[in-house]
PDB file of N, CA and C in Angstrom:
ATOM      1  N   MET A   1       2.288  11.268 -14.426  1.00  0.00           N
ATOM      2  CA  MET A   1       2.558  12.498 -13.722  1.00  0.00           C
ATOM      3  C   MET A   1       3.971  12.996 -13.988  1.00  0.00           C
ATOM      4  N   GLU A   2       4.891  12.083 -14.248  1.00  0.00           N
ATOM      5  CA  GLU A   2       6.257  12.514 -14.544  1.00  0.00           C
ATOM      6  C   GLU A   2       6.287  13.350 -15.830  1.00  0.00           C
ATOM      7  N   LYS A   3       5.511  12.942 -16.822  1.00  0.00           N
ATOM      8  CA  LYS A   3       5.424  13.709 -18.068  1.00  0.00           C
ATOM      9  C   LYS A   3       4.819  15.087 -17.801  1.00  0.00           C
ATOM     10  N   ALA A   4       3.787  15.142 -16.979  1.00  0.00           N
ATOM     11  CA  ALA A   4       3.160  16.423 -16.637  1.00  0.00           C
ATOM     12  C   ALA A   4       4.162  17.322 -15.914  1.00  0.00           C
ATOM     13  N   LYS A   5       4.935  16.765 -14.996  1.00  0.00           N
ATOM     14  CA  LYS A   5       5.935  17.550 -14.278  1.00  0.00           C
ATOM     15  C   LYS A   5       6.982  18.090 -15.246  1.00  0.00           C
ATOM     16  N   GLU A   6       7.410  17.251 -16.176  1.00  0.00           N
ATOM     17  CA  GLU A   6       8.391  17.684 -17.173  1.00  0.00           C
ATOM     18  C   GLU A   6       7.841  18.837 -18.021  1.00  0.00           C
ATOM     19  N   LEU A   7       6.589  18.697 -18.472  1.00  0.00           N
ATOM     20  CA  LEU A   7       5.980  19.751 -19.281  1.00  0.00           C
ATOM     21  C   LEU A   7       5.806  21.043 -18.493  1.00  0.00           C
ATOM     22  N   LEU A   8       5.471  20.943 -17.225  1.00  0.00           N
ATOM     23  CA  LEU A   8       5.330  22.136 -16.391  1.00  0.00           C
ATOM     24  C   LEU A   8       6.671  22.848 -16.221  1.00  0.00           C
ATOM     25  N   ARG A   9       7.731  22.064 -16.128  1.00  0.00           N
ATOM     26  CA  ARG A   9       9.063  22.654 -15.958  1.00  0.00           C
ATOM     27  C   ARG A   9       9.617  23.227 -17.255  1.00  0.00           C
ATOM     28  N   ASN A  10       9.349  22.565 -18.371  1.00  0.00           N
ATOM     29  CA  ASN A  10      10.079  22.857 -19.604  1.00  0.00           C
ATOM     30  C   ASN A  10       9.246  23.389 -20.754  1.00  0.00           C
ATOM     31  N   SER A  11       8.016  23.793 -20.524  1.00  0.00           N
ATOM     32  CA  SER A  11       7.203  24.312 -21.619  1.00  0.00           C
ATOM     33  C   SER A  11       6.376  25.497 -21.134  1.00  0.00           C
ATOM     34  N   ASN A  12       5.816  26.184 -22.096  1.00  0.00           N
ATOM     35  CA  ASN A  12       4.922  27.299 -21.773  1.00  0.00           C
ATOM     36  C   ASN A  12       3.463  26.929 -22.019  1.00  0.00           C
ATOM     37  N   TYR A  13       3.194  25.636 -22.178  1.00  0.00           N
ATOM     38  CA  TYR A  13       1.818  25.191 -22.372  1.00  0.00           C
ATOM     39  C   TYR A  13       0.972  25.586 -21.167  1.00  0.00           C
ATOM     40  N   LYS A  14      -0.275  25.919 -21.434  1.00  0.00           N
ATOM     41  CA  LYS A  14      -1.205  26.144 -20.339  1.00  0.00           C
ATOM     42  C   LYS A  14      -1.486  24.815 -19.657  1.00  0.00           C
ATOM     43  N   ILE A  15      -1.896  24.885 -18.412  1.00  0.00           N
ATOM     44  CA  ILE A  15      -2.123  23.668 -17.630  1.00  0.00           C
ATOM     45  C   ILE A  15      -3.226  22.821 -18.258  1.00  0.00           C
ATOM     46  N   ILE A  16      -4.236  23.448 -18.818  1.00  0.00           N
ATOM     47  CA  ILE A  16      -5.301  22.677 -19.460  1.00  0.00           C
ATOM     48  C   ILE A  16      -4.753  21.863 -20.634  1.00  0.00           C
ATOM     49  N   LYS A  17      -3.811  22.418 -21.388  1.00  0.00           N
ATOM     50  CA  LYS A  17      -3.203  21.710 -22.512  1.00  0.00           C
ATOM     51  C   LYS A  17      -2.352  20.543 -22.006  1.00  0.00           C
ATOM     52  N   ILE A  18      -1.609  20.770 -20.931  1.00  0.00           N
ATOM     53  CA  ILE A  18      -0.789  19.704 -20.353  1.00  0.00           C
ATOM     54  C   ILE A  18      -1.669  18.570 -19.866  1.00  0.00           C
ATOM     55  N   SER A  19      -2.803  18.902 -19.236  1.00  0.00           N
ATOM     56  CA  SER A  19      -3.699  17.845 -18.756  1.00  0.00           C
ATOM     57  C   SER A  19      -4.214  17.009 -19.920  1.00  0.00           C
ATOM     58  N   GLU A  20      -4.495  17.644 -21.046  1.00  0.00           N
ATOM     59  CA  GLU A  20      -4.949  16.902 -22.234  1.00  0.00           C
ATOM     60  C   GLU A  20      -3.828  16.032 -22.798  1.00  0.00           C
ATOM     61  N   ILE A  21      -2.611  16.552 -22.841  1.00  0.00           N
ATOM     62  CA  ILE A  21      -1.472  15.802 -23.386  1.00  0.00           C
ATOM     63  C   ILE A  21      -1.241  14.522 -22.591  1.00  0.00           C
ATOM     64  N   VAL A  22      -1.380  14.603 -21.279  1.00  0.00           N
ATOM     65  CA  VAL A  22      -1.117  13.417 -20.453  1.00  0.00           C
ATOM     66  C   VAL A  22      -2.353  12.543 -20.251  1.00  0.00           C
ATOM     67  N   GLY A  23      -3.466  12.902 -20.904  1.00  0.00           N
ATOM     68  CA  GLY A  23      -4.598  11.989 -20.951  1.00  0.00           C
ATOM     69  C   GLY A  23      -5.789  12.315 -20.070  1.00  0.00           C
ATOM     70  N   TYR A  24      -5.858  13.519 -19.535  1.00  0.00           N
ATOM     71  CA  TYR A  24      -6.995  13.909 -18.702  1.00  0.00           C
ATOM     72  C   TYR A  24      -7.849  14.909 -19.470  1.00  0.00           C
ATOM     73  N   GLU A  25      -9.111  14.569 -19.688  1.00  0.00           N
ATOM     74  CA  GLU A  25     -10.015  15.491 -20.374  1.00  0.00           C
ATOM     75  C   GLU A  25     -10.523  16.576 -19.427  1.00  0.00           C
ATOM     76  N   ASN A  26     -10.562  16.267 -18.141  1.00  0.00           N
ATOM     77  CA  ASN A  26     -11.087  17.197 -17.143  1.00  0.00           C
ATOM     78  C   ASN A  26      -9.922  17.807 -16.362  1.00  0.00           C
ATOM     79  N   GLN A  27      -9.713  19.102 -16.533  1.00  0.00           N
ATOM     80  CA  GLN A  27      -8.585  19.757 -15.864  1.00  0.00           C
ATOM     81  C   GLN A  27      -8.725  19.747 -14.353  1.00  0.00           C
ATOM     82  N   ARG A  28      -9.935  19.895 -13.853  1.00  0.00           N
ATOM     83  CA  ARG A  28     -10.140  19.884 -12.401  1.00  0.00           C
ATOM     84  C   ARG A  28      -9.703  18.537 -11.810  1.00  0.00           C
ATOM     85  N   TYR A  29     -10.042  17.430 -12.484  1.00  0.00           N
ATOM     86  CA  TYR A  29      -9.629  16.111 -12.003  1.00  0.00           C
ATOM     87  C   TYR A  29      -8.114  15.963 -12.100  1.00  0.00           C
ATOM     88  N   PHE A  30      -7.533  16.439 -13.194  1.00  0.00           N
ATOM     89  CA  PHE A  30      -6.073  16.410 -13.337  1.00  0.00           C
ATOM     90  C   PHE A  30      -5.413  17.143 -12.172  1.00  0.00           C
ATOM     91  N   ASN A  31      -5.934  18.323 -11.820  1.00  0.00           N
ATOM     92  CA  ASN A  31      -5.374  19.093 -10.708  1.00  0.00           C
ATOM     93  C   ASN A  31      -5.436  18.305  -9.403  1.00  0.00           C
ATOM     94  N   GLN A  32      -6.559  17.614  -9.166  1.00  0.00           N
ATOM     95  CA  GLN A  32      -6.711  16.819  -7.941  1.00  0.00           C
ATOM     96  C   GLN A  32      -5.695  15.676  -7.902  1.00  0.00           C
ATOM     97  N   VAL A  33      -5.576  14.961  -9.015  1.00  0.00           N
ATOM     98  CA  VAL A  33      -4.659  13.822  -9.073  1.00  0.00           C
ATOM     99  C   VAL A  33      -3.217  14.303  -8.955  1.00  0.00           C
ATOM    100  N   PHE A  34      -2.888  15.385  -9.640  1.00  0.00           N
ATOM    101  CA  PHE A  34      -1.529  15.932  -9.585  1.00  0.00           C
ATOM    102  C   PHE A  34      -1.182  16.323  -8.154  1.00  0.00           C
ATOM    103  N   LYS A  35      -2.097  17.015  -7.478  1.00  0.00           N
ATOM    104  CA  LYS A  35      -1.831  17.458  -6.107  1.00  0.00           C
ATOM    105  C   LYS A  35      -1.646  16.268  -5.170  1.00  0.00           C
ATOM    106  N   LYS A  36      -2.435  15.215  -5.362  1.00  0.00           N
ATOM    107  CA  LYS A  36      -2.311  14.025  -4.522  1.00  0.00           C
ATOM    108  C   LYS A  36      -0.972  13.328  -4.768  1.00  0.00           C
ATOM    109  N   TYR A  37      -0.542  13.286  -6.020  1.00  0.00           N
ATOM    110  CA  TYR A  37       0.693  12.591  -6.394  1.00  0.00           C
ATOM    111  C   TYR A  37       1.935  13.397  -6.015  1.00  0.00           C
ATOM    112  N   VAL A  38       1.916  14.702  -6.288  1.00  0.00           N
ATOM    113  CA  VAL A  38       3.104  15.545  -6.129  1.00  0.00           C
ATOM    114  C   VAL A  38       3.114  16.293  -4.799  1.00  0.00           C
ATOM    115  N   GLY A  39       1.925  16.607  -4.277  1.00  0.00           N
ATOM    116  CA  GLY A  39       1.844  17.319  -3.012  1.00  0.00           C
ATOM    117  C   GLY A  39       1.604  18.812  -3.168  1.00  0.00           C
ATOM    118  N   THR A  40       1.486  19.265  -4.412  1.00  0.00           N
ATOM    119  CA  THR A  40       1.214  20.665  -4.687  1.00  0.00           C
ATOM    120  C   THR A  40       0.441  20.764  -5.999  1.00  0.00           C
ATOM    121  N   SER A  41      -0.204  21.892  -6.210  1.00  0.00           N
ATOM    122  CA  SER A  41      -0.982  22.063  -7.441  1.00  0.00           C
ATOM    123  C   SER A  41      -0.045  22.265  -8.634  1.00  0.00           C
ATOM    124  N   PRO A  42      -0.534  21.993  -9.844  1.00  0.00           N
ATOM    125  CA  PRO A  42       0.307  22.223 -11.025  1.00  0.00           C
ATOM    126  C   PRO A  42       0.802  23.664 -11.116  1.00  0.00           C
ATOM    127  N   ARG A  43      -0.052  24.619 -10.812  1.00  0.00           N
ATOM    128  CA  ARG A  43       0.351  26.038 -10.878  1.00  0.00           C
ATOM    129  C   ARG A  43       1.470  26.333  -9.883  1.00  0.00           C
ATOM    130  N   ALA A  44       1.324  25.844  -8.646  1.00  0.00           N
ATOM    131  CA  ALA A  44       2.345  26.068  -7.626  1.00  0.00           C
ATOM    132  C   ALA A  44       3.632  25.337  -7.985  1.00  0.00           C
ATOM    133  N   TYR A  45       3.523  24.140  -8.543  1.00  0.00           N
ATOM    134  CA  TYR A  45       4.707  23.377  -8.955  1.00  0.00           C
ATOM    135  C   TYR A  45       5.501  24.163  -9.992  1.00  0.00           C
ATOM    136  N   ARG A  46       4.802  24.700 -10.986  1.00  0.00           N
ATOM    137  CA  ARG A  46       5.468  25.491 -12.025  1.00  0.00           C
ATOM    138  C   ARG A  46       6.097  26.754 -11.425  1.00  0.00           C
ATOM    139  N   ALA A  47       5.373  27.443 -10.570  1.00  0.00           N
ATOM    140  CA  ALA A  47       5.883  28.685  -9.973  1.00  0.00           C
ATOM    141  C   ALA A  47       7.121  28.409  -9.113  1.00  0.00           C
ATOM    142  N   ASN A  48       7.088  27.349  -8.328  1.00  0.00           N
ATOM    143  CA  ASN A  48       8.239  27.011  -7.470  1.00  0.00           C
ATOM    144  C   ASN A  48       9.440  26.647  -8.303  1.00  0.00           C
ATOM    145  N   HIS A  49       9.223  25.934  -9.379  1.00  0.00           N
ATOM    146  CA  HIS A  49      10.346  25.537 -10.228  1.00  0.00           C
ATOM    147  C   HIS A  49      10.944  26.759 -10.913  1.00  0.00           C
ATOM    148  N   LEU A  50      10.115  27.653 -11.407  1.00  0.00           N
ATOM    149  CA  LEU A  50      10.620  28.839 -12.100  1.00  0.00           C
ATOM    150  C   LEU A  50      11.369  29.769 -11.153  1.00  0.00           C
ATOM    151  N   LEU A  51      10.979  29.787  -9.880  1.00  0.00           N
ATOM    152  CA  LEU A  51      11.670  30.624  -8.912  1.00  0.00           C
ATOM    153  C   LEU A  51      13.088  30.128  -8.650  1.00  0.00           C
ATOM    154  N   LYS A  52      13.317  28.840  -8.825  1.00  0.00           N
ATOM    155  CA  LYS A  52      14.621  28.240  -8.533  1.00  0.00           C
ATOM    156  C   LYS A  52      15.633  28.481  -9.654  1.00  0.00           C
ATOM    157  N   LYS A  53      15.171  28.872 -10.827  1.00  0.00           N
ATOM    158  CA  LYS A  53      16.094  29.057 -11.956  1.00  0.00           C
ATOM    159  C   LYS A  53      16.909  30.312 -11.810  1.00  0.00           C
TER     160      LYS A  53
END
């Protein structure tokens, strides 16, 4: 998940591509696991980080 967080912060990859890079073939499952681990969805995580810049 740390790699996924880094990619969300520092790349323009789509979330589906990031899920594949970190080893999840199913984006919906990646979203569930990410939300459980981080506390927010990948889309919201990226949006919140970009707002802080």
